[in-house]
Coordinates of C-alpha atoms in Angstrom, one line a residue:
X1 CA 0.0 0.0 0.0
X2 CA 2.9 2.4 0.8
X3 CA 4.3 1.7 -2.5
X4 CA 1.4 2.2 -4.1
X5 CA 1.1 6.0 -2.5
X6 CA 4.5 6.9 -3.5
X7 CA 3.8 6.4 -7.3
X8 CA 0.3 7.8 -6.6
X9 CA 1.6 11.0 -5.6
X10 CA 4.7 10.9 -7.7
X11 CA 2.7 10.7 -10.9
X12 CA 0.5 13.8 -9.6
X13 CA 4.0 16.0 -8.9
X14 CA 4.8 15.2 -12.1
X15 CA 1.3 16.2 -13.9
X16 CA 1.2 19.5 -11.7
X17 CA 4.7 20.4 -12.3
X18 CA 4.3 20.0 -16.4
X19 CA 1.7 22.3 -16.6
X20 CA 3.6 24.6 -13.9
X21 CA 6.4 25.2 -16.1
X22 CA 4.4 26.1 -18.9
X23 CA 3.8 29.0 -16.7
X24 CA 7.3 29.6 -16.3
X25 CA 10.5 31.4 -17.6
X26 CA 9.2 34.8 -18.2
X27 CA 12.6 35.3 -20.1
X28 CA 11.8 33.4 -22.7
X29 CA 9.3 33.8 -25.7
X30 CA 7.6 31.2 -26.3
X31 CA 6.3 31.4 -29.5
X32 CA 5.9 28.4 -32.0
X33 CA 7.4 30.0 -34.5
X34 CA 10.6 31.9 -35.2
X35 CA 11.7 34.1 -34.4
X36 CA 12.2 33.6 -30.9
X37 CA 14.5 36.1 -28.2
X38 CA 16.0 34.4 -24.9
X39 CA 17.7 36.7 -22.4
X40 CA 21.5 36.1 -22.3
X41 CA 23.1 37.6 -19.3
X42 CA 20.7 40.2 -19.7
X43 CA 20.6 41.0 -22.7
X44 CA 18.1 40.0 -25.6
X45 CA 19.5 37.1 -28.0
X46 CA 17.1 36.6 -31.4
X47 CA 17.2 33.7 -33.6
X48 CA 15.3 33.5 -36.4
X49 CA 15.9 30.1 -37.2
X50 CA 17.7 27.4 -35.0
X51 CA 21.4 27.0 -35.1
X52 CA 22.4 24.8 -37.6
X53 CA 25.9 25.1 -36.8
X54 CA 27.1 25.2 -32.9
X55 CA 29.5 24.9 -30.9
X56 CA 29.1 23.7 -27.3
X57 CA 31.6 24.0 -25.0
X58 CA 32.2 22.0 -21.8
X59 CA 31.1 18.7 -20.8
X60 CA 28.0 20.1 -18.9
X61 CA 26.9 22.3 -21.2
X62 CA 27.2 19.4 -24.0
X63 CA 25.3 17.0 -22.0
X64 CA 22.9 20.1 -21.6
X65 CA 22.2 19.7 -25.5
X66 CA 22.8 16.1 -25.8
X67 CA 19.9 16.0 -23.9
X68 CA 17.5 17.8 -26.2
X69 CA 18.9 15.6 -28.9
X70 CA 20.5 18.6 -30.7
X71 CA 23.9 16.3 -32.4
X72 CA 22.9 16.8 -35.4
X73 CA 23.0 21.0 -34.8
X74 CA 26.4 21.0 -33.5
X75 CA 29.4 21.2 -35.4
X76 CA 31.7 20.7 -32.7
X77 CA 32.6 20.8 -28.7
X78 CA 35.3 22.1 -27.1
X79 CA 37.0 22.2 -23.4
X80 CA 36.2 18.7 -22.6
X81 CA 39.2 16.1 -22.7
X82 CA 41.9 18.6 -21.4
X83 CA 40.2 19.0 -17.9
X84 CA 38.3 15.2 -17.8
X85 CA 38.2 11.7 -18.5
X86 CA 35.4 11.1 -20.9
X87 CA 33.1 8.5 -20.1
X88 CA 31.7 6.0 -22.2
X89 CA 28.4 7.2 -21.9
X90 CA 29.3 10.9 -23.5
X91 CA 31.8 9.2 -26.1
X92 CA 28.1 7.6 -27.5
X93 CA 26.4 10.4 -27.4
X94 CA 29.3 12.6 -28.8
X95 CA 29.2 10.5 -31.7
X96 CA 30.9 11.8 -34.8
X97 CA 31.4 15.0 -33.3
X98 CA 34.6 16.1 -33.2
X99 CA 36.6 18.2 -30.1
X100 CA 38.3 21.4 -31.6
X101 CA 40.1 22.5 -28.3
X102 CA 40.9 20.0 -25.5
X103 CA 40.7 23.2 -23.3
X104 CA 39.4 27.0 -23.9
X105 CA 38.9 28.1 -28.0
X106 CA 40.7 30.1 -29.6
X107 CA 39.3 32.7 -32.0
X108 CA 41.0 31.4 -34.9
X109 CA 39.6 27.6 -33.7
X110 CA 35.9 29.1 -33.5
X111 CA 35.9 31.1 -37.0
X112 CA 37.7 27.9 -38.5
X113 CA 34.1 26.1 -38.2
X114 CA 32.1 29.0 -39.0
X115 CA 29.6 28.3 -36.0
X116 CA 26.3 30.4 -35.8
X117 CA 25.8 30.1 -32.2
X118 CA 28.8 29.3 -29.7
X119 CA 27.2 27.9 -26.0
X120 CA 29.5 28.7 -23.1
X121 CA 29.9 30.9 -20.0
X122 CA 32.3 32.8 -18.2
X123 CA 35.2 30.9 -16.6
X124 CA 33.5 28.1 -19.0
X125 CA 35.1 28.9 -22.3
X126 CA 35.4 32.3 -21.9
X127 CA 37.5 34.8 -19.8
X128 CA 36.9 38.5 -19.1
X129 CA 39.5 40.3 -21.5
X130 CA 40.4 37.2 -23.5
X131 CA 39.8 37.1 -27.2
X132 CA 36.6 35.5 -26.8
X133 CA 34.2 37.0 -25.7
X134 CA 30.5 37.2 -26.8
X135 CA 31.1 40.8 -28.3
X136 CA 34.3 39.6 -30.1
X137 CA 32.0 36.5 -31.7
X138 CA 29.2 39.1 -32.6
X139 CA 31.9 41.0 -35.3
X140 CA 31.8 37.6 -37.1
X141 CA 27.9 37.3 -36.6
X142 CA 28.3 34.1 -34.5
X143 CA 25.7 34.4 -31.4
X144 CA 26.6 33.6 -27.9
X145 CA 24.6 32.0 -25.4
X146 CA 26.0 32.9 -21.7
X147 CA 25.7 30.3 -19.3
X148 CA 23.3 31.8 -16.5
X149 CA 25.5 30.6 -14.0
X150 CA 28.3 32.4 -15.1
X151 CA 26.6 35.3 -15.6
X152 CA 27.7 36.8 -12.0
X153 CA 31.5 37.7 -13.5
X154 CA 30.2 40.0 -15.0
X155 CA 26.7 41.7 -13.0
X156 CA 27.6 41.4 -9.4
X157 CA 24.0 42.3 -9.1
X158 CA 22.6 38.6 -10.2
X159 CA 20.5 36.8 -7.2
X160 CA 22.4 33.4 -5.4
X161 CA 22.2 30.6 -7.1
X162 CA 19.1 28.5 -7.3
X163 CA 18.1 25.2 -9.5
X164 CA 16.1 27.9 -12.3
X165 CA 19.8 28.5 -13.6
X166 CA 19.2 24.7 -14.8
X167 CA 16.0 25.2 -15.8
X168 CA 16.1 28.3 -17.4
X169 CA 19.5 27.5 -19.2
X170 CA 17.3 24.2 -20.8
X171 CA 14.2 25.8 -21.9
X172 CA 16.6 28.3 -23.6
X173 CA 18.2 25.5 -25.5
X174 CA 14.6 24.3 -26.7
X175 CA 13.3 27.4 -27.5
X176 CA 16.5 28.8 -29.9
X177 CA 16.4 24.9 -31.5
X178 CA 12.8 24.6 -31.9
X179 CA 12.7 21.9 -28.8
X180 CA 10.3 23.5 -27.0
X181 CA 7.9 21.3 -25.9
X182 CA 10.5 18.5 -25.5
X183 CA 12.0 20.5 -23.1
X184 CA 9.3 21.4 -21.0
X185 CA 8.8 17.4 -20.4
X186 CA 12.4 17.1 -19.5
X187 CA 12.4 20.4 -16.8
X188 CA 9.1 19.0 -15.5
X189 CA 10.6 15.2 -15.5
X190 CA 13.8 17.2 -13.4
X191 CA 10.9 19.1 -11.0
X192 CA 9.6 16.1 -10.6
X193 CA 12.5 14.4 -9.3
X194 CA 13.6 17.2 -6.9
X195 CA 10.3 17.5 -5.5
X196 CA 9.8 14.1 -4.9
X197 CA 13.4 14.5 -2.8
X198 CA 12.3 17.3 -0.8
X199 CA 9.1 15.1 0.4
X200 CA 11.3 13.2 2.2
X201 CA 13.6 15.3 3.2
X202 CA 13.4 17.7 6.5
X203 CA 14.4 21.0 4.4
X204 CA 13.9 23.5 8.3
X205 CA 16.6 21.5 9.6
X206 CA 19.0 21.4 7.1
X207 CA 22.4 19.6 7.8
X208 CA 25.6 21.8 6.7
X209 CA 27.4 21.0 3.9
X210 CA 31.1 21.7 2.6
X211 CA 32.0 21.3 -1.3
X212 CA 35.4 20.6 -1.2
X213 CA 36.8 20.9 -4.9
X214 CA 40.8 21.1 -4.7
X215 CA 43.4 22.9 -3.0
X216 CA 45.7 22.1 0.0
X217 CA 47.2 25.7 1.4
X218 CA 43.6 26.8 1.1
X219 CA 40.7 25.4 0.0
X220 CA 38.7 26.4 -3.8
X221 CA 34.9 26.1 -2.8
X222 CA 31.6 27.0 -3.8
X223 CA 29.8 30.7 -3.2
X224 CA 26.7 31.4 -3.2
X225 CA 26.5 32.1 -6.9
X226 CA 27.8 28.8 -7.7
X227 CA 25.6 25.7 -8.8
X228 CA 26.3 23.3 -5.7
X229 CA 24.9 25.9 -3.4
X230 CA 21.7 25.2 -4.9
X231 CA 22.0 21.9 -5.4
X232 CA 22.3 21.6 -1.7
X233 CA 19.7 23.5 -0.9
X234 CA 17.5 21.2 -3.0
X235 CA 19.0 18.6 -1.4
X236 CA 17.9 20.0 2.0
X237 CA 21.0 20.9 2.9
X238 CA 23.4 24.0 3.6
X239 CA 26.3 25.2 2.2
X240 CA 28.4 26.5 4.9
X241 CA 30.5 28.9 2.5
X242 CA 26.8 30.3 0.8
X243 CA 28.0 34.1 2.8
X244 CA 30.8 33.8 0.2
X245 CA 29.7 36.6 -2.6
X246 CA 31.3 34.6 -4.8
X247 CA 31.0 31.8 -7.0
X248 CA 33.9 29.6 -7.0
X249 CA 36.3 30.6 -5.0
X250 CA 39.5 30.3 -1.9
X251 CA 38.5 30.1 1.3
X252 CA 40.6 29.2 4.4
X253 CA 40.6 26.0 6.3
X254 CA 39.9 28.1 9.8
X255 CA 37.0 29.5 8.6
X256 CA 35.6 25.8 7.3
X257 CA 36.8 24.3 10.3
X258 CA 34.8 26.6 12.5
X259 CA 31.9 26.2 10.7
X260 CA 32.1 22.1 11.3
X261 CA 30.5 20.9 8.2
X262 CA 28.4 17.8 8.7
X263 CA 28.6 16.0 5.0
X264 CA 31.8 17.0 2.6
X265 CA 30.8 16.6 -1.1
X266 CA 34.4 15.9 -2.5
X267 CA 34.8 16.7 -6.2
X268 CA 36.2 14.1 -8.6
X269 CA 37.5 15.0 -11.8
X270 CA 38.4 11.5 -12.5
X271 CA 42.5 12.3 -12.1
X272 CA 45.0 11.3 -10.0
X273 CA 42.9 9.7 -7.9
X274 CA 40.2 11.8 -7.7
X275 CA 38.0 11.9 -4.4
X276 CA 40.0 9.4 -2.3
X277 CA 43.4 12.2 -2.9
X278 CA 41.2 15.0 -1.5
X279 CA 39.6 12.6 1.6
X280 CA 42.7 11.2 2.5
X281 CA 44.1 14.7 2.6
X282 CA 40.9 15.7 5.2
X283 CA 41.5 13.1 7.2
X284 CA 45.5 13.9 8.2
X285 CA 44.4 18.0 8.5
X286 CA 45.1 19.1 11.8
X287 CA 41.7 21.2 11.8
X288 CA 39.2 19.2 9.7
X289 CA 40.1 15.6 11.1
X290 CA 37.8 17.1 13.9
X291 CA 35.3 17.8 11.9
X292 CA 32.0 15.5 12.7
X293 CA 32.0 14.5 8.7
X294 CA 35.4 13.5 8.7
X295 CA 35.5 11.8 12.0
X296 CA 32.3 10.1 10.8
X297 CA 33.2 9.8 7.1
X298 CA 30.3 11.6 5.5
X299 CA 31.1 12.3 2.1
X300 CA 29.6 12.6 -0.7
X301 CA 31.7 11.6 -4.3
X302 CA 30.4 13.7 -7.2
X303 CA 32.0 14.1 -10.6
X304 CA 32.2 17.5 -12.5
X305 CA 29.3 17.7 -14.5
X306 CA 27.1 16.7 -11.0
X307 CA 28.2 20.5 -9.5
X308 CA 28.1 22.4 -12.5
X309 CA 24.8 23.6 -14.6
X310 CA 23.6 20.2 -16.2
X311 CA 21.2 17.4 -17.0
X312 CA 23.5 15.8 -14.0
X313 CA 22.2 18.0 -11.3
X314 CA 19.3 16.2 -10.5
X315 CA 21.6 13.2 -9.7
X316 CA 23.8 14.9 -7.0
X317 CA 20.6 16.2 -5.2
X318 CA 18.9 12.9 -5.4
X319 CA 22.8 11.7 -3.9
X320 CA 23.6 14.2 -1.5
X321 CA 19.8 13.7 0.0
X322 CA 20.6 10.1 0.4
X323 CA 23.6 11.4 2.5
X324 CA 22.1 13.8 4.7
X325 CA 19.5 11.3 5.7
X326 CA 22.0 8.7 6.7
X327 CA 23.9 11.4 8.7
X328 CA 20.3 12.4 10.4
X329 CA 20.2 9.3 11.3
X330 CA 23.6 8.5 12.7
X331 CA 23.4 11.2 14.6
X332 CA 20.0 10.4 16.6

């Protein structure tokens, strides 16, 4: 009988949360027809036909488009196998596509494909001052769709992250390719998901939460503008480092010591060793061996694409969730 309530009322989220984010994304046009205008860090971005000709740059903003089924749009990716292992399952949905940087583009590497829309974000493809930039694509007519997430490089004024960045940055996708109804199923399908975490999850309590990413002298973390402070969140969880006005950034061991962090996500780019290098490293620190998640060993493992904007999101809250309520419990 229980089981039977849990589909029951997961099948009703899901119906209630379809029709909800029809509602939604007031940044977005949605009209059926080109052309269509999405907001790019602010500023209005018209297509009057979809992209016949990307590029896509990162492994979560590729998996962002692999997931509206968009290969055949996409001339090529870049900034992927320079930073990461890639795992089978992108290999087979890479296809045929090929990589034209293992790390950040060039101009010359861009222009050399003649692309018509270029999808990346600051600090994702980009940098403030380099020599590409969405205004320095624009003299070559090639369109540039900013990450949202990213966005807070360069408008200090953008609100702290929350899972919309996802949301938004996918129905964005649809709309410019014409996907728009297939993406409003896969938002609501993500909705779905998260709210059917946060029914079981005690979100007035919520457990604090440290996303350790690399460093030894002092640690790189998460802000509040970056993606794993939502994801948290969602998680019913905290970050400890969300009074950070930041969004990836240095921090000091002190000040994460003091805050004594109940679960550790520990970031695993799949090199040298990955997670185990970064808990082993915890666990021989004068200040956070007496931590209660490292004297009780809650961590959580996530990969790269879990913690940054992508379809991969939903997977780390539904993970970290898992965590927090094992470390609820341990601790009563």
């Amino acid at each position: 009988m229980c089981i039977i309530s849990k589909y029951f009322i997961k099948n009703i989220i899901e119906k209630l949360l379809f029709l909800i984010s029809i509602m939604l994304f007031p940044c977005i046009s949605y009209s059926a027809d080109f052309p269509v205008t999405v907001e790019s860090c602010g500023q209005p971005l018209t297509f009057t036909e979809a992209p016949q000709r990307a590029v896509i740059n990162d492994l979560n903003m590729s998996e962002m488009a692999f997931s509206l089924g968009l290969q055949n749009h996409i001339v090529g990716i870049t900034g992927v196998s320079g930073w990461y292992k890639i795992t089978p399952d992108f290999k087979l949905n890479q296809g045929s596509i090929p990589e034209l940087a293992a790390k950040y583009p060039s101009l010359e590497t861009l222009l050399a494909v003649t692309p018509d829309l270029f999808f990346a974000g600051w600090n994702y493809g980009m940098k403030i001052g380099g020599d590409v930039t969405p205004q320095s694509l624009a003299h070559y007519g090639i369109k540039t769709l900013v990450l949202s997430e990213s966005c807070t490089f360069v408008d200090k004024r953008r609100p702290r992250a929350t899972m919309d960045l996802l949301y938004g940055d996918e129905m964005k996708l649809g709309e410019i390719f014409g996907k728009r109804e297939q993406a409003l199923k896969l938002v609501a399908s993500w909705k779905a998901r998260v709210a059917a975490v946060q029914m079981k999850t005690d979100q007035q309590k919520p457990l604090k939460v440290f996303v350790y990413d690399s460093g030894e002298d002092k640690p790189f973390t998460s802000g509040k503008y970056a993606m794993p402070t939502a994801i948290i969140e969602a998680a019913g969880g905290k970050n400890i480092m969300d009074n950070l006005d930041a969004s990836w950034v240095t921090t000091s061991w002190e000040s994460v010591a003091n805050n004594q962090p109940d679960v550790i996500i520990l970031l695993d780019y799949q090199t040298g060793g990955g997670a185990e290098t970064l808990q082993h490293f915890l666990e021989s620190h004068p200040l956070m061996k007496q931590t209660p998640a490292v004297k009780n060993h809650h961590y959580v493992k996530l990969q790269y694409t879990e913690l940054t904007p992508g379809p991969s999101n939903i997977d780390a809250v539904e993970k970290i969730a898992n965590v927090l309520e094992r470390t609820k419990s341990h601790q009563k």
